[in-house]
GROMACS .gro file of N, CA and C in nm:
model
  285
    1UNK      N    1   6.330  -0.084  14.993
    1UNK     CA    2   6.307   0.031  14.908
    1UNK      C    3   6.198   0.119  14.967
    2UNK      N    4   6.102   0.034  15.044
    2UNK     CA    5   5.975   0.176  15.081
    2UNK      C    6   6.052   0.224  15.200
    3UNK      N    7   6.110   0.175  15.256
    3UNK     CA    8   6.143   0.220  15.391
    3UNK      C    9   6.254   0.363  15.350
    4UNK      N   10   6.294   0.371  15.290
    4UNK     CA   11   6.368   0.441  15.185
    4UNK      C   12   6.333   0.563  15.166
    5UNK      N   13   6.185   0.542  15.130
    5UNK     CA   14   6.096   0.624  15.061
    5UNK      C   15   6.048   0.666  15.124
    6UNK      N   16   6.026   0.626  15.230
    6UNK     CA   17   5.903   0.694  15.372
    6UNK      C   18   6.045   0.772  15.469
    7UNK      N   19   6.198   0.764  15.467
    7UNK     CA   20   6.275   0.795  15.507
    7UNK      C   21   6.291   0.968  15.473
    8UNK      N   22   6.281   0.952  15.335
    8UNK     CA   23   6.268   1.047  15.253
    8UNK      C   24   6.199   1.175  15.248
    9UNK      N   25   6.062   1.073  15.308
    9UNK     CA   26   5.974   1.169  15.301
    9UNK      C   27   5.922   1.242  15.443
   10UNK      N   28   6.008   1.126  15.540
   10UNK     CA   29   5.977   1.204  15.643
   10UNK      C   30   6.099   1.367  15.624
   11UNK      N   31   6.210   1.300  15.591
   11UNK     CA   32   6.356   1.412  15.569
   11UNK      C   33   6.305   1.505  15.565
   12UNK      N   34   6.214   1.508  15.421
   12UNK     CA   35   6.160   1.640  15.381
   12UNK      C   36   6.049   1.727  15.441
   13UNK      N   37   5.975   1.631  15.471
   13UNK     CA   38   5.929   1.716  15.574
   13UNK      C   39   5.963   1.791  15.725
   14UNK      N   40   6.044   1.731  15.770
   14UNK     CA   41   6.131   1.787  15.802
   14UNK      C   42   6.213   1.914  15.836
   15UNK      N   43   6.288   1.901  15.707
   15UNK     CA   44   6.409   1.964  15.700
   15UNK      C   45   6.341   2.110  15.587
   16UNK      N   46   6.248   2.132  15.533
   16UNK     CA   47   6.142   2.218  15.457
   16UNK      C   48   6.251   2.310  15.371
   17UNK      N   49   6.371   2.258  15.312
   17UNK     CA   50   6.472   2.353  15.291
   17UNK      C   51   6.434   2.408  15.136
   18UNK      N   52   6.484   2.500  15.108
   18UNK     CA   53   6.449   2.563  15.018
   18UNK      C   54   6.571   2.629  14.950
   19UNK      N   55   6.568   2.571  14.801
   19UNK     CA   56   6.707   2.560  14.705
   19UNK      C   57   6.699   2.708  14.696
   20UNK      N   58   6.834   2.774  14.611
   20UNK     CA   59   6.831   2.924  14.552
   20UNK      C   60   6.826   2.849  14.406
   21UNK      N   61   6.730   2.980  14.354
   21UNK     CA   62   6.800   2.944  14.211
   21UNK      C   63   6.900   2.997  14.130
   22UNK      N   64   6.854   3.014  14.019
   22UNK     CA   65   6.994   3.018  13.925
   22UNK      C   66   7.027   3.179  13.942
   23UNK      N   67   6.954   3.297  13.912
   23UNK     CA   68   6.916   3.405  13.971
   23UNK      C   69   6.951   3.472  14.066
   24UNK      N   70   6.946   3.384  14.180
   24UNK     CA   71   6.916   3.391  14.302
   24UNK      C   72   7.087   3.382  14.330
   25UNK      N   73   7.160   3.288  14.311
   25UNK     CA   74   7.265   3.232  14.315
   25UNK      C   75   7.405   3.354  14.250
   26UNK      N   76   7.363   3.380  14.118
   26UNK     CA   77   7.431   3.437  14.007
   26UNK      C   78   7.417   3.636  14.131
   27UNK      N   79   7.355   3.615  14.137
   27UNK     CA   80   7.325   3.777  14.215
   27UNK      C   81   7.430   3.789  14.378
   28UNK      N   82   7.413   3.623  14.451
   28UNK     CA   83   7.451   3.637  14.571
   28UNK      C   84   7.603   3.633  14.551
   29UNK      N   85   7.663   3.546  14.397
   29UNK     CA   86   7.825   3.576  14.369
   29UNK      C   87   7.839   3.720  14.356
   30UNK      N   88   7.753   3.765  14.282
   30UNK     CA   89   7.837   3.876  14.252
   30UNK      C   90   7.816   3.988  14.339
   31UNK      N   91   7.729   3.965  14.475
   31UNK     CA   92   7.748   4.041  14.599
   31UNK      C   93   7.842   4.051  14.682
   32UNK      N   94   7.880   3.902  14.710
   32UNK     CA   95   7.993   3.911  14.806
   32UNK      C   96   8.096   3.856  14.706
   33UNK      N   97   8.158   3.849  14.628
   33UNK     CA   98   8.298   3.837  14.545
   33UNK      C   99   8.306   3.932  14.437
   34UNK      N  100   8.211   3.934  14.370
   34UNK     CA  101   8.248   4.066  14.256
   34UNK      C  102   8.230   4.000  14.119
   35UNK      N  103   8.239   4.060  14.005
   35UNK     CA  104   8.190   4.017  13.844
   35UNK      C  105   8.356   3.927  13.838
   36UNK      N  106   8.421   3.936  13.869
   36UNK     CA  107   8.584   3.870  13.846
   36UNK      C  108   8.583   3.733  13.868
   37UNK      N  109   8.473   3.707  13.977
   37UNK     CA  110   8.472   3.566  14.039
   37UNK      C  111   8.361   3.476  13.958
   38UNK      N  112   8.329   3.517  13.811
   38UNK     CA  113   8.226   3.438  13.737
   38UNK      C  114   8.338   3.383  13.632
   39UNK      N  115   8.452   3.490  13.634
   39UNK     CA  116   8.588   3.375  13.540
   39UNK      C  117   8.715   3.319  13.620
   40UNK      N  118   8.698   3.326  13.666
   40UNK     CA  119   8.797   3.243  13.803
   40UNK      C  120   8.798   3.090  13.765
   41UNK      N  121   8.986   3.074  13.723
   41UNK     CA  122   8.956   2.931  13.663
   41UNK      C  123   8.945   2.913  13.498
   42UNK      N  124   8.893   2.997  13.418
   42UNK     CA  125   8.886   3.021  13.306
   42UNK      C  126   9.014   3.000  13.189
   43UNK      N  127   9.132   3.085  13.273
   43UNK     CA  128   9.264   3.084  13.213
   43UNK      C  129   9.320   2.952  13.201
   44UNK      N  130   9.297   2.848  13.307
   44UNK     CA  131   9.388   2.735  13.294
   44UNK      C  132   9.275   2.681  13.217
   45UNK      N  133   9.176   2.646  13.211
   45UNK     CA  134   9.064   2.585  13.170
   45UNK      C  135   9.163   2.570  12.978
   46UNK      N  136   9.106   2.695  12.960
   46UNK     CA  137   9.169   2.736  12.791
   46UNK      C  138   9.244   2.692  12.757
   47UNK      N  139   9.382   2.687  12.850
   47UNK     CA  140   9.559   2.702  12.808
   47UNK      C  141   9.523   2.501  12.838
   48UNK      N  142   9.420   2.437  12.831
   48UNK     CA  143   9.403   2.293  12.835
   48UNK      C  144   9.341   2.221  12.714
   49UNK      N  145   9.242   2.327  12.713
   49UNK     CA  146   9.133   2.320  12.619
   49UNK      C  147   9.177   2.343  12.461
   50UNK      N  148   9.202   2.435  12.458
   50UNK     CA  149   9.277   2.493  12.311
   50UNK      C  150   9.349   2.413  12.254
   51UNK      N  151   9.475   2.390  12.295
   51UNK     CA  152   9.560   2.292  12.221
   51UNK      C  153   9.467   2.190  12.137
   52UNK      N  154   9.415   2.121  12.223
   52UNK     CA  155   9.340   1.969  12.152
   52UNK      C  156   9.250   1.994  12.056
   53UNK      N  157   9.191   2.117  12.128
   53UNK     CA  158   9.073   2.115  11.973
   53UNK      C  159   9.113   2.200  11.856
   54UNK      N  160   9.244   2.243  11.855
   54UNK     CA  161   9.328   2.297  11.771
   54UNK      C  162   9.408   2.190  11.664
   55UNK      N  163   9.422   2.085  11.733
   55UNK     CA  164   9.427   1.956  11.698
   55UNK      C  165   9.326   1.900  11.625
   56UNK      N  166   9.226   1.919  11.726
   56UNK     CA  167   9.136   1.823  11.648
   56UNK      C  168   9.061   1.869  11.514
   57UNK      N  169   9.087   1.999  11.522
   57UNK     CA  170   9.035   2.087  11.406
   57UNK      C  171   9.111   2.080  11.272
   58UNK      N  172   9.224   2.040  11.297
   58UNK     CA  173   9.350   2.098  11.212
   58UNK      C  174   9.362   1.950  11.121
   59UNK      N  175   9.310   1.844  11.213
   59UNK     CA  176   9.326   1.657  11.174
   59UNK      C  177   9.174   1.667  11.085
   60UNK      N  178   9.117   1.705  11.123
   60UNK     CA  179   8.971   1.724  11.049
   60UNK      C  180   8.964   1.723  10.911
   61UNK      N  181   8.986   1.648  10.844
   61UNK     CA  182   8.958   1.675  10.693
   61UNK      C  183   8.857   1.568  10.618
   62UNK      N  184   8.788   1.585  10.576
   62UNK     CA  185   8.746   1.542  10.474
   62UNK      C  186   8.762   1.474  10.380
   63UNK      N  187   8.869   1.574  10.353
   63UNK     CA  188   8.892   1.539  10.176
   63UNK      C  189   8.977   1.407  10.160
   64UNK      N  190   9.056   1.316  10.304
   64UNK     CA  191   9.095   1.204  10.269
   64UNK      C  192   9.032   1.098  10.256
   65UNK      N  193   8.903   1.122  10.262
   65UNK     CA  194   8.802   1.013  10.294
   65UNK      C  195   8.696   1.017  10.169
   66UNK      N  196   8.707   1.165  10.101
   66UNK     CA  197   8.541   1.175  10.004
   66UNK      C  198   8.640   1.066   9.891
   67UNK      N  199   8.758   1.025   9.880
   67UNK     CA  200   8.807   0.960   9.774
   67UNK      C  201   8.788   0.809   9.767
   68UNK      N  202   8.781   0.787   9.918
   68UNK     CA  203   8.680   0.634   9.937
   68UNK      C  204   8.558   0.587   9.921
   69UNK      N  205   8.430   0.688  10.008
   69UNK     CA  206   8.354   0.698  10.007
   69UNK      C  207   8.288   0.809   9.913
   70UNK      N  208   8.146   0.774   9.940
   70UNK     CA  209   8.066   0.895   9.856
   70UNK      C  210   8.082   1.044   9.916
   71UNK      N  211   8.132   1.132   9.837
   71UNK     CA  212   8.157   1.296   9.887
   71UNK      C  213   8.046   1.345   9.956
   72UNK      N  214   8.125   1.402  10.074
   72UNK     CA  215   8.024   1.424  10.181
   72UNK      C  216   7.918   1.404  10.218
   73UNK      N  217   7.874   1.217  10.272
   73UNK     CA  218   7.843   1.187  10.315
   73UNK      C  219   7.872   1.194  10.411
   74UNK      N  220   7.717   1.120  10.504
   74UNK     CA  221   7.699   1.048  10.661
   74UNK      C  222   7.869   1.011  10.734
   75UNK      N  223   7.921   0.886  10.634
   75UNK     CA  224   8.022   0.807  10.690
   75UNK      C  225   8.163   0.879  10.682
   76UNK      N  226   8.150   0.996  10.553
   76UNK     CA  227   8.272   1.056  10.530
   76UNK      C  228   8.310   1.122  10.685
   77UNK      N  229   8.160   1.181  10.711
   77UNK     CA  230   8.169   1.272  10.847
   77UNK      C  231   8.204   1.193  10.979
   78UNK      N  232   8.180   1.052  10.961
   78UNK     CA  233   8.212   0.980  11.062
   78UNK      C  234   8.362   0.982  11.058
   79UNK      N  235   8.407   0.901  10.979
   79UNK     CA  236   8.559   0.877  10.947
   79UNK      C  237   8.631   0.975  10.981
   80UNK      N  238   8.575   1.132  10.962
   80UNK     CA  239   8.669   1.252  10.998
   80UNK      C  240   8.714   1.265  11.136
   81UNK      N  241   8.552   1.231  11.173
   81UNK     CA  242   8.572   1.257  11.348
   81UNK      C  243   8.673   1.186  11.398
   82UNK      N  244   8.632   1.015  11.363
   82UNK     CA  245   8.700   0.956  11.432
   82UNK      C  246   8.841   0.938  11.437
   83UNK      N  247   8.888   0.969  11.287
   83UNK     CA  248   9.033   0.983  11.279
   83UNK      C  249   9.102   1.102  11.323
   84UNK      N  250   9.026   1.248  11.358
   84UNK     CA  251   9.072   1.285  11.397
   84UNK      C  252   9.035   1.327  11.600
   85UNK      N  253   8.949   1.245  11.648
   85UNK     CA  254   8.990   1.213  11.774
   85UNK      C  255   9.124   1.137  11.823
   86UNK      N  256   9.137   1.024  11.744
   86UNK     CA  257   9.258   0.949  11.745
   86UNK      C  258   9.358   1.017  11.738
   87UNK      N  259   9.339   1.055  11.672
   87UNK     CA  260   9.496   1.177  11.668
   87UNK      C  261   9.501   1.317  11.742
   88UNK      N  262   9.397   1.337  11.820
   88UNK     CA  263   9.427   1.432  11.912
   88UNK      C  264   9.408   1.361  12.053
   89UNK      N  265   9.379   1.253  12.074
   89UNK     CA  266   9.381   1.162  12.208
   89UNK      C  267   9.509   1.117  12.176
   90UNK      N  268   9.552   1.058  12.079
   90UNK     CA  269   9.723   1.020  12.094
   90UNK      C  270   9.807   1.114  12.120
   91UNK      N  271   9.823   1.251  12.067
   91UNK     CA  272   9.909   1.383  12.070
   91UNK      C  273   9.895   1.436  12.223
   92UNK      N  274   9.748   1.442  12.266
   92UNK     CA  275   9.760   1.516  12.395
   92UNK      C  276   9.725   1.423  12.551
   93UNK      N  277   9.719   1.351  12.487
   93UNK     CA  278   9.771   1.168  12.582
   93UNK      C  279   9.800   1.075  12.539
   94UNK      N  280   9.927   1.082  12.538
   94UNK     CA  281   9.979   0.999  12.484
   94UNK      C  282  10.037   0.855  12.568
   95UNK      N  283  10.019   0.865  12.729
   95UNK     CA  284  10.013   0.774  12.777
   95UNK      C  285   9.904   0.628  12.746
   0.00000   0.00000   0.00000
């Protein structure tokens, strides 16, 4: 492990490299590609995304659970989630 560490530290001294930041980064995209290339990817992202939590929104209820438990409670909110993860992990993998 020290040898590791002294590996490390020679690297860095070294190699003296110096990160961009976030700023720095966000400015140099949109120099050489353009404002278009900050949603690139976006479209399929959605047409993935949507469905399930359309699902999972739609399985979301409450109200089958405040009849067991105490109305809107802690556990009611648990039970919602979890029954309705289950049913949007079964629908949109169903493998």
């Amino acid at each position: 492990m020290i040898q590791y560490l002294e590996l490390v530290n020679k690297f860095s001294k070294v190699t003296d490299l110096v990160t961009p930041g976030l700023l720095q980064v966000l400015k140099s995209i949109l120099e050489k590609e353009g404002p278009k290339s900050l949603f690139r990817g976006l479209g399929p992202n959605l047409v993935g995304v949507a469905p399930s939590r359309a699902v999972y929104f739609a399985c979301y209820s409450k109200e089958q659970f405040n009849d067991i438990f105490v109305p809107n409670s802690n556990i009611v909110h648990i039970f919602s989630a979890g029954s309705a993860d289950f049913v949007t992990n079964s629908l949109m993998n169903p493998i």
